[in-house]
Coordinates of C-alpha atoms in Angstrom, one line a residue:
X1 CA -32.3 -1.3 -7.1
X2 CA -36.3 -1.1 -7.4
X3 CA -35.9 2.2 -5.0
X4 CA -38.6 5.6 -3.8
X5 CA -37.5 8.6 -4.0
X6 CA -33.8 7.6 -4.9
X7 CA -33.9 5.4 -0.8
X8 CA -32.8 1.2 -1.8
X9 CA -33.9 -1.0 0.8
X10 CA -30.9 -2.1 1.3
X11 CA -28.1 -0.5 1.3
X12 CA -25.9 -2.8 0.0
X13 CA -22.5 -0.8 -0.7
X14 CA -22.8 -0.1 2.9
X15 CA -23.1 -4.0 3.6
X16 CA -20.2 -4.6 1.6
X17 CA -17.9 -1.8 4.0
X18 CA -19.4 -3.3 7.3
X19 CA -19.0 -6.9 6.0
X20 CA -15.4 -5.9 4.9
X21 CA -14.7 -3.6 8.5
X22 CA -15.8 -6.2 11.0
X23 CA -14.9 -9.5 9.4
X24 CA -12.0 -10.8 11.8
X25 CA -8.0 -11.5 9.8
X26 CA -7.7 -14.5 8.1
X27 CA -4.6 -16.6 9.4
X28 CA -1.2 -14.6 9.9
X29 CA 1.1 -16.1 6.9
X30 CA 3.8 -14.2 4.4
X31 CA 2.7 -13.4 1.3
X32 CA 5.2 -16.1 -0.4
X33 CA 3.4 -19.3 1.5
X34 CA 0.0 -17.1 0.2
X35 CA 0.8 -16.7 -3.6
X36 CA 2.1 -21.1 -3.3
X37 CA -1.8 -21.1 -1.3
X38 CA -4.0 -19.7 -4.2
X39 CA -1.6 -21.4 -7.6
X40 CA -2.0 -24.9 -5.0
X41 CA -6.0 -24.6 -4.7
X42 CA -6.0 -23.1 -8.7
X43 CA -4.6 -26.1 -9.7
X44 CA -6.7 -28.7 -7.9
X45 CA -9.9 -26.4 -8.7
X46 CA -8.3 -28.1 -12.5
X47 CA -7.7 -31.1 -12.4
X48 CA -10.7 -31.9 -9.5
X49 CA -12.6 -31.6 -12.7
X50 CA -11.5 -34.6 -14.7
X51 CA -11.6 -36.3 -11.6
X52 CA -15.5 -35.1 -10.4
X53 CA -15.9 -36.6 -14.6
X54 CA -14.9 -39.6 -14.6
X55 CA -16.5 -40.6 -11.0
X56 CA -19.8 -38.8 -11.6
X57 CA -20.2 -39.3 -15.5
X58 CA -22.7 -36.6 -15.3
X59 CA -21.2 -35.2 -18.5
X60 CA -20.7 -37.8 -21.5
X61 CA -17.1 -37.4 -22.9
X62 CA -16.2 -35.5 -25.3
X63 CA -19.0 -33.2 -24.6
X64 CA -17.8 -29.8 -23.4
X65 CA -20.1 -27.5 -21.1
X66 CA -20.7 -24.1 -20.5
X67 CA -17.1 -22.7 -18.7
X68 CA -17.2 -20.7 -15.8
X69 CA -14.4 -19.1 -14.1
X70 CA -12.9 -20.2 -10.4
X71 CA -11.5 -17.9 -8.2
X72 CA -9.2 -18.1 -5.7
X73 CA -10.9 -15.5 -3.3
X74 CA -10.5 -13.4 0.3
X75 CA -12.7 -13.3 2.5
X76 CA -13.7 -9.6 1.1
X77 CA -13.8 -11.1 -2.3
X78 CA -16.1 -12.6 -0.9
X79 CA -18.2 -10.6 1.2
X80 CA -18.4 -9.2 -2.4
X81 CA -18.9 -11.7 -4.2
X82 CA -22.2 -12.6 -2.5
X83 CA -24.1 -9.5 -1.9
X84 CA -23.3 -9.2 -6.1
X85 CA -25.9 -12.4 -5.7
X86 CA -27.6 -11.2 -3.2
X87 CA -28.3 -8.0 -4.4
X88 CA -29.9 -9.6 -7.7
X89 CA -31.4 -12.9 -6.1
X90 CA -33.4 -10.2 -3.8
X91 CA -34.6 -7.7 -7.2
X92 CA -38.3 -8.8 -7.2
X93 CA -39.1 -9.2 -3.5
X94 CA -37.3 -6.5 -2.6
X95 CA -38.9 -4.1 -5.2
X96 CA -42.5 -4.7 -3.7
X97 CA -41.1 -4.2 -0.2
X98 CA -40.5 -1.2 -1.5
X99 CA -43.9 -0.2 -3.2
X100 CA -45.3 -1.1 0.1
X101 CA -44.2 2.0 1.7
X102 CA -45.9 5.4 1.8
X103 CA -45.0 7.3 0.0
X104 CA -43.7 11.2 0.0
X105 CA -41.1 12.5 0.8
X106 CA -42.1 10.7 4.1
X107 CA -41.8 7.8 2.9
X108 CA -37.9 8.2 1.0
X109 CA -36.4 9.7 4.9
X110 CA -37.9 6.0 5.9
X111 CA -36.7 4.1 3.8
X112 CA -33.0 6.4 3.5
X113 CA -32.7 5.5 6.8
X114 CA -34.5 1.8 7.1
X115 CA -31.2 0.9 3.8
X116 CA -28.8 1.9 5.7
X117 CA -29.3 0.9 8.9
X118 CA -30.3 -2.6 7.1
X119 CA -27.3 -1.8 5.0
X120 CA -25.6 -2.3 8.4
X121 CA -27.5 -4.9 9.9
X122 CA -26.4 -7.3 6.5
X123 CA -22.9 -6.7 6.5
X124 CA -22.5 -8.1 10.7
X125 CA -23.7 -11.1 8.9
X126 CA -22.0 -11.4 6.0
X127 CA -19.4 -11.0 8.9
X128 CA -19.8 -14.6 10.2
X129 CA -20.5 -15.9 7.8
X130 CA -17.4 -14.6 5.2
X131 CA -15.0 -16.3 8.0
X132 CA -16.4 -19.9 7.3
X133 CA -17.3 -20.9 4.0
X134 CA -14.3 -22.6 2.6
X135 CA -15.7 -22.6 -1.2
X136 CA -19.1 -21.9 -3.0
X137 CA -20.8 -22.1 -6.3
X138 CA -22.1 -19.4 -6.8
X139 CA -25.1 -20.7 -9.0
X140 CA -26.7 -16.9 -9.6
X141 CA -23.3 -14.4 -10.1
X142 CA -23.7 -11.1 -12.6
X143 CA -19.9 -10.6 -13.5
X144 CA -18.7 -7.5 -12.3
X145 CA -14.7 -5.9 -13.5
X146 CA -13.8 -7.5 -10.5
X147 CA -15.5 -11.0 -10.4
X148 CA -16.4 -12.4 -13.6
X149 CA -19.5 -15.2 -13.7
X150 CA -20.1 -17.3 -17.2
X151 CA -22.6 -16.1 -19.7
X152 CA -26.1 -15.2 -19.3
X153 CA -25.1 -14.8 -15.4
X154 CA -23.9 -18.1 -15.1
X155 CA -21.8 -19.3 -11.8
X156 CA -18.5 -18.9 -10.6
X157 CA -16.4 -21.2 -8.3
X158 CA -14.9 -19.7 -5.5
X159 CA -12.4 -21.3 -3.2
X160 CA -12.0 -19.0 0.2
X161 CA -8.3 -19.5 0.6
X162 CA -8.0 -17.7 4.1
X163 CA -10.5 -20.2 5.1
X164 CA -9.3 -23.5 4.4
X165 CA -6.0 -22.6 5.6
X166 CA -7.1 -22.2 8.6
X167 CA -9.2 -24.6 8.7
X168 CA -6.0 -26.9 7.7
X169 CA -4.4 -25.6 10.7
X170 CA -7.2 -26.1 13.2
X171 CA -7.8 -29.9 12.3
X172 CA -3.8 -30.2 11.6
X173 CA -4.5 -32.4 8.8
X174 CA -1.9 -32.5 5.4
X175 CA -3.2 -29.2 4.1
X176 CA -2.2 -30.0 -0.1
X177 CA -4.7 -33.1 0.4
X178 CA -6.8 -31.1 2.5
X179 CA -7.5 -28.4 -0.7
X180 CA -7.5 -30.8 -2.8
X181 CA -10.7 -32.3 -0.5
X182 CA -12.3 -29.0 -0.6
X183 CA -11.8 -28.7 -4.7
X184 CA -13.6 -31.6 -5.2
X185 CA -16.5 -30.8 -3.2
X186 CA -17.3 -27.4 -5.3
X187 CA -16.1 -29.0 -8.6
X188 CA -18.8 -31.3 -7.9
X189 CA -21.5 -28.5 -7.5
X190 CA -19.6 -26.9 -10.8
X191 CA -20.7 -30.3 -12.9
X192 CA -24.1 -30.5 -11.2
X193 CA -25.1 -27.1 -13.0
X194 CA -22.5 -26.7 -15.9
X195 CA -23.6 -30.9 -16.6
X196 CA -27.0 -30.3 -16.2
X197 CA -28.6 -27.5 -18.6
X198 CA -32.4 -27.1 -16.6
X199 CA -30.8 -27.2 -12.8
X200 CA -30.3 -23.2 -12.7
X201 CA -33.7 -21.8 -13.7
X202 CA -35.5 -24.6 -12.2
X203 CA -33.5 -23.4 -8.6
X204 CA -33.8 -19.6 -9.7
X205 CA -37.7 -20.3 -10.8
X206 CA -38.2 -22.0 -7.0
X207 CA -36.9 -19.6 -5.3
X208 CA -38.7 -16.6 -7.3
X209 CA -42.1 -18.7 -6.3
X210 CA -40.9 -18.4 -2.6
X211 CA -39.9 -15.0 -2.6
X212 CA -43.7 -13.6 -4.4
X213 CA -45.8 -15.7 -1.7
X214 CA -43.6 -13.7 0.6
X215 CA -46.7 -12.1 2.6
X216 CA -43.7 -9.9 4.5
X217 CA -43.7 -6.1 5.5
X218 CA -40.7 -4.2 5.7
X219 CA -40.8 -3.6 9.0
X220 CA -41.1 -7.8 10.3
X221 CA -38.3 -8.5 7.9
X222 CA -36.0 -5.9 9.5
X223 CA -36.5 -7.0 12.6
X224 CA -36.0 -10.1 12.3
X225 CA -32.4 -9.1 10.5
X226 CA -31.9 -6.8 13.4
X227 CA -32.5 -10.0 16.0
X228 CA -29.8 -11.9 13.9
X229 CA -27.0 -9.1 13.6
X230 CA -27.8 -8.1 18.4
X231 CA -27.0 -12.5 18.2
X232 CA -24.2 -11.5 16.9
X233 CA -23.4 -8.7 18.5
X234 CA -24.7 -10.5 22.3
X235 CA -27.0 -7.6 22.7
X236 CA -29.5 -10.4 23.1
X237 CA -29.5 -11.6 27.0
X238 CA -28.0 -15.7 26.7
X239 CA -30.4 -17.3 28.6
X240 CA -33.6 -15.3 26.8
X241 CA -36.5 -17.9 25.5
X242 CA -39.3 -16.2 22.4
X243 CA -41.9 -18.5 21.0
X244 CA -39.4 -17.6 18.1
X245 CA -36.6 -19.5 19.2
X246 CA -34.7 -22.2 17.4
X247 CA -36.5 -21.2 14.6
X248 CA -34.5 -19.6 11.4
X249 CA -34.6 -16.7 10.1
X250 CA -36.7 -18.4 6.3
X251 CA -39.1 -19.7 8.5
X252 CA -40.2 -16.7 10.7
X253 CA -40.8 -15.1 7.2
X254 CA -42.5 -18.5 6.0
X255 CA -45.9 -17.6 4.9
X256 CA -48.3 -21.4 4.5
X257 CA -48.5 -21.3 0.8
X258 CA -44.8 -20.8 1.1
X259 CA -43.8 -24.4 2.8
X260 CA -44.5 -26.6 -0.6
X261 CA -42.0 -24.6 -2.0
X262 CA -39.6 -24.6 0.6
X263 CA -39.9 -28.8 0.8
X264 CA -39.2 -29.0 -2.7
X265 CA -36.0 -26.4 -2.5
X266 CA -34.9 -28.3 1.1
X267 CA -35.5 -31.6 -0.7
X268 CA -32.5 -30.1 -3.5
X269 CA -30.3 -28.5 -1.6
X270 CA -29.9 -31.9 0.4
X271 CA -29.9 -33.4 -3.2
X272 CA -26.5 -31.3 -4.5
X273 CA -24.7 -31.2 -1.0
X274 CA -25.3 -35.5 -0.3
X275 CA -24.3 -35.9 -4.0
X276 CA -21.2 -33.3 -3.8
X277 CA -19.8 -35.0 -0.1
X278 CA -20.5 -38.6 -1.9
X279 CA -18.0 -37.1 -4.4
X280 CA -16.0 -36.3 -3.1
X281 CA -15.5 -38.9 -0.6
X282 CA -15.5 -41.5 -3.4
X283 CA -12.6 -39.6 -5.7
X284 CA -10.9 -39.0 -2.0
X285 CA -8.9 -42.9 -1.7
X286 CA -7.5 -42.5 -4.9
X287 CA -6.8 -38.3 -4.8
X288 CA -6.8 -37.8 -1.4
X289 CA -4.7 -40.8 0.2
X290 CA -5.7 -38.8 4.2
X291 CA -9.1 -38.4 3.8
X292 CA -10.7 -40.8 6.2
X293 CA -9.0 -38.1 8.8
X294 CA -9.9 -35.5 7.1
X295 CA -13.0 -36.7 7.0
X296 CA -13.6 -37.8 10.3
X297 CA -12.1 -34.6 11.9
X298 CA -14.3 -32.3 9.6
X299 CA -16.6 -34.2 10.4
X300 CA -16.3 -33.9 14.4
X301 CA -16.0 -29.4 13.4
X302 CA -19.3 -29.3 12.1
X303 CA -20.9 -30.9 14.5
X304 CA -19.7 -28.9 17.4
X305 CA -19.3 -25.1 15.8
X306 CA -17.4 -22.6 17.6
X307 CA -19.9 -21.9 21.1
X308 CA -23.1 -21.1 22.1
X309 CA -23.2 -18.3 20.1
X310 CA -22.3 -19.6 16.9
X311 CA -24.1 -22.6 17.4
X312 CA -28.0 -19.5 17.8
X313 CA -26.6 -17.8 15.1
X314 CA -26.7 -21.3 13.2
X315 CA -30.4 -21.9 14.2
X316 CA -31.0 -18.1 13.6
X317 CA -29.9 -17.9 9.6
X318 CA -31.2 -21.6 8.8
X319 CA -27.2 -23.3 8.8
X320 CA -28.2 -26.4 11.0
X321 CA -30.2 -27.8 8.7
X322 CA -28.0 -26.5 5.7
X323 CA -25.9 -29.0 7.8
X324 CA -29.0 -31.5 8.1
X325 CA -29.1 -31.4 4.2
X326 CA -25.4 -32.9 3.8
X327 CA -25.9 -35.5 6.4
X328 CA -29.2 -36.7 4.8
X329 CA -28.8 -35.8 1.3
X330 CA -25.9 -38.2 1.5
X331 CA -27.0 -41.1 2.9
X332 CA -30.1 -40.3 -0.3
X333 CA -27.0 -40.6 -2.5
X334 CA -25.7 -43.4 -1.0
X335 CA -28.0 -45.4 -0.9
X336 CA -29.1 -45.6 -4.3
X337 CA -25.5 -46.3 -5.7
X338 CA -25.7 -49.3 -3.5
X339 CA -29.1 -50.4 -5.3
X340 CA -28.9 -49.4 -8.4
X341 CA -24.7 -47.8 -9.8
X342 CA -24.1 -44.7 -11.0
X343 CA -25.8 -44.7 -14.1
X344 CA -29.5 -45.1 -12.1
X345 CA -28.4 -42.4 -10.2
X346 CA -28.0 -40.0 -12.4
X347 CA -31.5 -40.6 -13.7
X348 CA -31.5 -38.4 -11.4
X349 CA -30.6 -35.2 -13.1
X350 CA -33.6 -36.1 -15.6
X351 CA -36.0 -33.0 -15.7
X352 CA -37.6 -31.6 -12.4
X353 CA -40.4 -34.4 -12.1
X354 CA -37.1 -36.8 -11.5
X355 CA -35.5 -34.7 -7.9
X356 CA -36.3 -36.7 -5.3
X357 CA -39.0 -35.2 -3.0
X358 CA -38.1 -33.5 0.2
X359 CA -40.2 -37.5 1.7
X360 CA -37.8 -39.5 -1.2
X361 CA -34.5 -37.7 0.6
X362 CA -35.7 -40.0 3.3
X363 CA -36.6 -43.1 2.1
X364 CA -34.9 -43.3 -0.8
X365 CA -36.5 -46.5 -1.7
X366 CA -39.3 -44.7 -2.7
X367 CA -37.7 -42.1 -5.3
X368 CA -36.1 -46.1 -6.1
X369 CA -39.4 -47.5 -7.1
X370 CA -41.2 -43.8 -8.7
X371 CA -37.7 -43.6 -11.2
X372 CA -36.7 -46.6 -11.9
X373 CA -39.1 -49.4 -11.3
X374 CA -42.6 -47.7 -13.2
X375 CA -39.6 -46.5 -16.0
X376 CA -39.0 -50.1 -16.4
X377 CA -41.8 -51.7 -16.2

């Protein structure tokens, strides 16, 4: 980690320790049942490969894309994996912020104290998220002894077993169907990145461009993290409003120069999330008999959140935007496939130039006109 006087901007080890200590315990489950859940999730992840490849036709028959590991983890495992990813991805930004700290012993002391404080606050936020994520394809995943990853820092697929069990019980759905349904979504993300060789580098480039444009002093960013952590701890009085009310953490630190980059990132993420939702429901009827019931109950759960505190944190962390990405992206994919078929839709993966813009996500006909009609004329 880039540091001054050995002091990190974020004490990542403390973040892991804090998140692991604060995260809520998972559902009560016997050791034997836990082993069965883990084994079943691994089987479903393997079976999902063929289901997703057959439905999407993204990977030519006989082709062998880069292999990335599938890891069934608990909440603490998800925390460790994400801290490793954040640490790698944010390294340039935090190095830039470290350079803006005062030099000399005073700056080192401030850095050490600030790193501890920020580590605790990041840990609090991760503890909140760790009980909510069902699965995740980690695109930027450095390999560790405990957490293997694909070659050259390529991804890994995580399935968070206790969260999957918690939600299947909460929704009162068939657990075997639900586990396969979740695996289909995450396998679609793995197929997107292993089947489209340029996608990972493109996305990483966009994110780094966004971070390079960041012009925010450490105190401001730490204050934003503190606001999120205080919301989680109930530290902000209920009903307290300010000029930043309703804006996400990303929006709060955004500079004018980043808006164009963020628009492109939003469009890509809407495409990826919407495509995964479309595929999991498209494959579903043949292999998940209760897919309609699962989708209806899951959508209701997504929409309502867990309460006022949960909704406030979702806004601050930008998770509401992620929910819109699922909805808007799925509508885009469905409209394009209905118009030009799956092979026609797959032109989206040709190059960065064929990715939809944010405006085209809302108006799929404009993407069809730009990519198909011009190419075919």
